[in-house]
C-alpha positions in Angstrom: 93.1 97.2 73.8 96.8 98.0 74.7 96.4 101.6 73.4 93.3 102.1 75.4 95.0 101.0 78.6 98.0 103.2 77.9 95.8 106.2 77.1 93.8 106.0 80.4 96.4 107.7 82.6 96.7 110.5 80.0 92.9 111.1 80.0 92.8 111.1 83.8 95.6 113.7 83.9 93.6 115.9 81.6 90.6 115.7 83.8 92.6 116.8 86.9 93.6 120.2 85.5 93.0 122.8 88.3 89.8 124.8 88.2 91.9 127.9 88.8 93.6 127.7 85.3 92.3 129.2 82.1 93.3 128.2 78.6 97.1 127.9 78.0 98.6 131.4 77.5 95.8 133.3 79.1 96.8 133.1 82.8 98.7 135.9 84.4 100.1 135.3 87.9 99.9 138.5 90.0 102.5 139.5 92.6 101.7 138.7 96.2 99.3 141.3 97.7 99.8 142.3 101.3 96.4 143.2 102.9 96.0 144.5 106.5 93.8 142.6 108.9 92.2 144.5 111.8 90.6 143.3 115.0 87.2 144.2 116.4 88.6 147.5 117.8 89.9 148.5 114.4 93.5 148.0 115.4 96.0 146.2 113.1 96.2 142.5 114.0 98.2 141.1 111.1 98.5 140.8 107.4 97.1 138.5 104.7 99.4 137.6 101.9 97.2 136.9 98.9 98.4 135.2 95.8 96.1 135.5 92.8 95.9 134.7 89.1 94.1 136.7 86.4 92.7 134.9 83.4 92.5 137.0 80.3 90.0 136.5 77.5 92.7 135.7 75.0 96.5 135.3 74.5 96.6 138.9 73.2 94.6 140.0 76.2 97.1 138.3 78.5 99.9 140.2 76.9 98.1 143.4 77.6 97.4 142.4 81.2 101.1 141.7 81.7 101.9 145.1 80.4 99.6 146.7 83.0 100.5 144.5 86.0 101.8 147.5 88.0 98.6 149.5 87.5 96.4 146.5 88.4 98.5 145.8 91.5 98.2 149.4 92.5 94.4 149.2 92.2 94.5 146.0 94.3 96.6 147.6 97.0 94.3 150.6 97.2 91.3 148.4 97.4 92.5 146.1 100.3 93.6 149.1 102.3 90.3 151.0 101.8 88.0 148.2 103.0 88.3 145.1 105.2 88.9 141.7 103.5 88.2 139.6 106.5 84.9 137.7 107.1 82.5 139.5 109.4 82.6 136.8 112.1 86.3 136.1 112.1 88.8 139.0 111.6 91.6 136.4 111.0 89.9 134.7 108.1 89.7 136.2 104.6 86.4 136.3 102.7 87.8 134.8 99.5 84.7 135.1 97.3 84.1 138.7 98.2 87.8 139.6 97.8 87.9 137.8 94.4 84.8 139.8 93.2 86.4 143.1 94.3 89.8 142.4 92.7 88.1 141.2 89.5 86.2 144.5 89.3 89.5 146.4 89.9 91.3 144.5 87.2 88.5 145.0 84.7 88.4 148.8 85.6 92.1 149.1 84.8 92.1 146.9 81.7 88.7 147.9 80.2 85.9 145.8 79.1 86.5 142.3 77.5 90.1 141.8 78.6 89.9 140.0 81.9 87.7 136.9 82.1 88.2 135.9 85.8 90.4 135.9 88.8 91.4 133.1 91.1 92.6 133.4 94.7 95.4 130.9 94.7 96.7 131.1 98.2 96.1 133.2 101.4 98.7 133.2 104.2 97.8 134.9 107.4 100.6 136.5 109.4 99.5 137.8 112.8 101.2 140.9 114.0 102.0 139.3 117.4 102.2 135.5 116.7 102.2 134.4 120.3 102.0 136.0 123.7 105.2 136.4 125.6 105.1 134.8 129.0 107.2 135.8 131.9 109.7 133.3 133.3 108.5 131.8 136.6 110.4 132.8 139.8 112.1 129.7 141.3 112.8 126.4 139.5 111.1 123.3 140.9 112.7 121.8 144.1 113.7 118.6 142.3 115.7 120.3 139.5 119.5 120.2 139.6 121.3 123.4 140.8 122.4 125.7 138.1 126.1 126.5 137.8 127.1 130.2 137.3 128.3 131.1 133.9 132.0 131.4 133.4 133.4 134.8 132.6 134.9 135.3 129.1 138.7 135.3 129.0 140.5 138.0 127.1 143.7 137.1 125.2 
C-alpha cells in the first residue's frame, strides 16, 4: 500500500509529458525563425519569432537532422519569406497549423523520406514594427498644476 501511494506522483508526472515531445533523443530544437508579417496593404507590419522542434524518426535520424540544421533553417527562412504565415482574418496572428505543415514539408524535403516524423511550433512571439503610436504633447498644462521651474544651466569646471 505504501509503495502504491509513493508511486502515484511518479505515474502522474509520466502522464504530464508534453505533447510536443517525441521519444528521448529524437527531438531537435531549431533556432528561432524570424518571419515577416504584412498588413492588408502588403506593407511590413512586424515580425513573428517562431520557435520550433523537429522530431526525428530515430536517435540516428536526430543526429542526421542536427548535422543539417543550417540547411533546414535556410529552407524555413525561404518559405516564410515567400508566403504569408498569418491567418487570413488577422494579419497579426500566425496560422500555426498551416505553418507547421509547411515547415514539416521543408524539413522532409531537405532530409529525405523517413527521417523527420513531426514538427511542433513551440512558441510564437509577435513583435510589431511600430509598437505604439507616438502622441504629441498637449500645449498648455492644466490650470491647477504647479508652475514649472526652468532648468539650471550646466556648470563647467
